[in-house]
Amino acid sequence: LNRIEEVTKAIQLLASNKVPGDDGFSVHFYKTLIDTVIPDKLLKVYHKTKERGPFPKPLNFSIIALLPKPNNNLLECSSYRPIQLLNMNNKIFGKILAGRLDVTIINRQRTNWL
């Protein structure tokens, strides 16, 4: 990961309706500040992570929330669906890696038959 363009593109690709994680920073926050120092700062965090190992715990924290399914008995566990709320920096990093895997694993020149 060495390009600001990858970070900027990943931010642009985030769906605007995503709920923020524990840090409270929304997609709107990142998209509003996309032309500032945010991509550069994220790139530095990703480089440090690559050097040292996994994301620091505060950045890698997630929340599991249970959303009730409509018209179900709320006393039953099956009446809920779990969602995981990740911090946006993790989602951005994941988009960058997914984009790289997409290019590596699925060669676009060979997908005409798919």
CSV table of C-alpha atoms in Angstrom, one decimal:
chain,number,residue,atom,x,y,z
A,1,LEU,CA,0.0,0.0,0.0
A,2,ASN,CA,1.8,3.0,-1.2
A,3,ARG,CA,-0.5,5.3,-3.0
A,4,ILE,CA,-2.7,8.1,-1.8
A,5,GLU,CA,-4.9,7.4,-4.9
A,6,GLU,CA,-5.8,3.9,-3.5
A,7,VAL,CA,-6.9,5.5,-0.2
A,8,THR,CA,-8.9,8.2,-1.9
A,9,LYS,CA,-10.6,5.7,-4.2
A,10,ALA,CA,-11.5,3.4,-1.3
A,11,ILE,CA,-13.1,6.4,0.5
A,12,GLN,CA,-15.1,7.3,-2.6
A,13,LEU,CA,-16.4,3.7,-2.9
A,14,LEU,CA,-17.7,3.6,0.7
A,15,ALA,CA,-21.5,3.4,0.7
A,16,SER,CA,-22.9,6.6,2.3
A,17,ASN,CA,-25.5,4.7,4.4
A,18,LYS,CA,-22.9,2.7,6.4
A,19,VAL,CA,-23.1,3.1,10.2
A,20,PRO,CA,-19.9,4.2,11.9
A,21,GLY,CA,-18.0,2.0,14.4
A,22,ASP,CA,-17.0,2.7,17.9
A,23,ASP,CA,-14.8,5.7,16.9
A,24,GLY,CA,-17.9,7.5,15.6
A,25,PHE,CA,-16.3,8.7,12.4
A,26,SER,CA,-18.9,8.3,9.6
A,27,VAL,CA,-18.5,7.9,5.9
A,28,HIS,CA,-19.6,11.5,5.6
A,29,PHE,CA,-16.6,12.6,7.7
A,30,TYR,CA,-14.1,10.8,5.5
A,31,LYS,CA,-15.8,11.9,2.2
A,32,THR,CA,-16.0,15.5,3.4
A,33,LEU,CA,-12.3,15.5,4.3
A,34,ILE,CA,-11.1,13.5,1.3
A,35,ASP,CA,-9.1,16.5,-0.1
A,36,THR,CA,-7.3,17.2,3.2
A,37,VAL,CA,-4.7,15.2,5.1
A,38,ILE,CA,-7.0,12.3,5.9
A,39,PRO,CA,-5.8,10.0,3.0
A,40,ASP,CA,-2.1,10.7,3.9
A,41,LYS,CA,-2.7,10.0,7.6
A,42,LEU,CA,-4.5,6.8,6.8
A,43,LEU,CA,-1.7,5.7,4.5
A,44,LYS,CA,0.8,6.3,7.4
A,45,VAL,CA,-1.3,4.1,9.7
A,46,TYR,CA,-1.5,1.4,7.2
A,47,HIS,CA,2.3,1.5,6.7
A,48,LYS,CA,2.9,1.3,10.4
A,49,THR,CA,0.5,-1.6,10.6
A,50,LYS,CA,2.3,-3.4,7.8
A,51,GLU,CA,5.6,-2.9,9.7
A,52,ARG,CA,4.4,-3.9,13.2
A,53,GLY,CA,1.6,-6.4,12.6
A,54,PRO,CA,-2.1,-6.2,13.2
A,55,PHE,CA,-4.1,-3.0,13.7
A,56,PRO,CA,-3.7,-1.5,17.2
A,57,LYS,CA,-6.6,-2.7,19.4
A,58,PRO,CA,-8.3,0.7,19.5
A,59,LEU,CA,-8.4,0.8,15.7
A,60,ASN,CA,-9.5,-2.8,15.4
A,61,PHE,CA,-12.4,-2.7,17.7
A,62,SER,CA,-15.9,-3.6,16.5
A,63,ILE,CA,-19.4,-3.7,18.0
A,64,ILE,CA,-21.9,-6.5,17.4
A,65,ALA,CA,-25.4,-5.2,17.3
A,66,LEU,CA,-28.6,-7.3,17.2
A,67,LEU,CA,-31.3,-6.0,14.9
A,68,PRO,CA,-34.8,-7.3,15.4
A,69,LYS,CA,-36.4,-8.9,12.4
A,70,PRO,CA,-39.8,-7.5,11.6
A,71,ASN,CA,-42.9,-9.3,12.8
A,72,ASN,CA,-41.1,-11.9,14.9
A,73,ASN,CA,-41.3,-12.9,18.5
A,74,LEU,CA,-38.6,-10.8,20.1
A,75,LEU,CA,-38.2,-13.4,22.9
A,76,GLU,CA,-36.6,-15.8,20.4
A,77,CYS,CA,-32.9,-15.6,19.4
A,78,SER,CA,-33.8,-16.3,15.8
A,79,SER,CA,-35.8,-13.1,15.7
A,80,TYR,CA,-32.6,-11.1,15.5
A,81,ARG,CA,-29.9,-10.7,12.9
A,82,PRO,CA,-26.4,-9.6,14.1
A,83,ILE,CA,-24.4,-6.9,12.3
A,84,GLN,CA,-20.8,-6.0,13.0
A,85,LEU,CA,-20.0,-2.3,13.2
A,86,LEU,CA,-16.4,-1.7,12.1
A,87,ASN,CA,-14.5,1.6,12.3
A,88,MET,CA,-14.4,3.2,8.8
A,89,ASN,CA,-10.6,3.1,8.7
A,90,ASN,CA,-10.9,-0.7,8.7
A,91,LYS,CA,-13.5,-0.6,6.0
A,92,ILE,CA,-11.2,1.7,3.9
A,93,PHE,CA,-8.3,-0.7,4.4
A,94,GLY,CA,-10.5,-3.6,3.5
A,95,LYS,CA,-11.6,-1.9,0.3
A,96,ILE,CA,-8.0,-1.3,-0.7
A,97,LEU,CA,-7.0,-4.9,-0.2
A,98,ALA,CA,-10.2,-6.2,-1.9
A,99,GLY,CA,-9.4,-4.1,-4.9
A,100,ARG,CA,-5.9,-5.4,-5.1
A,101,LEU,CA,-7.1,-9.0,-4.8
A,102,ASP,CA,-9.7,-8.4,-7.5
A,103,VAL,CA,-7.0,-7.3,-9.9
A,104,THR,CA,-4.7,-10.1,-8.8
A,105,ILE,CA,-7.1,-13.0,-8.7
A,106,ILE,CA,-9.5,-12.2,-11.4
A,107,ASN,CA,-7.6,-11.0,-14.4
A,108,ARG,CA,-10.0,-8.7,-16.2
A,109,GLN,CA,-8.9,-10.0,-19.6
A,110,ARG,CA,-10.1,-13.5,-18.8
A,111,THR,CA,-13.5,-12.6,-17.4
A,112,ASN,CA,-15.4,-12.2,-20.7
A,113,TRP,CA,-16.7,-15.7,-20.3
A,114,LEU,CA,-18.0,-15.2,-16.7
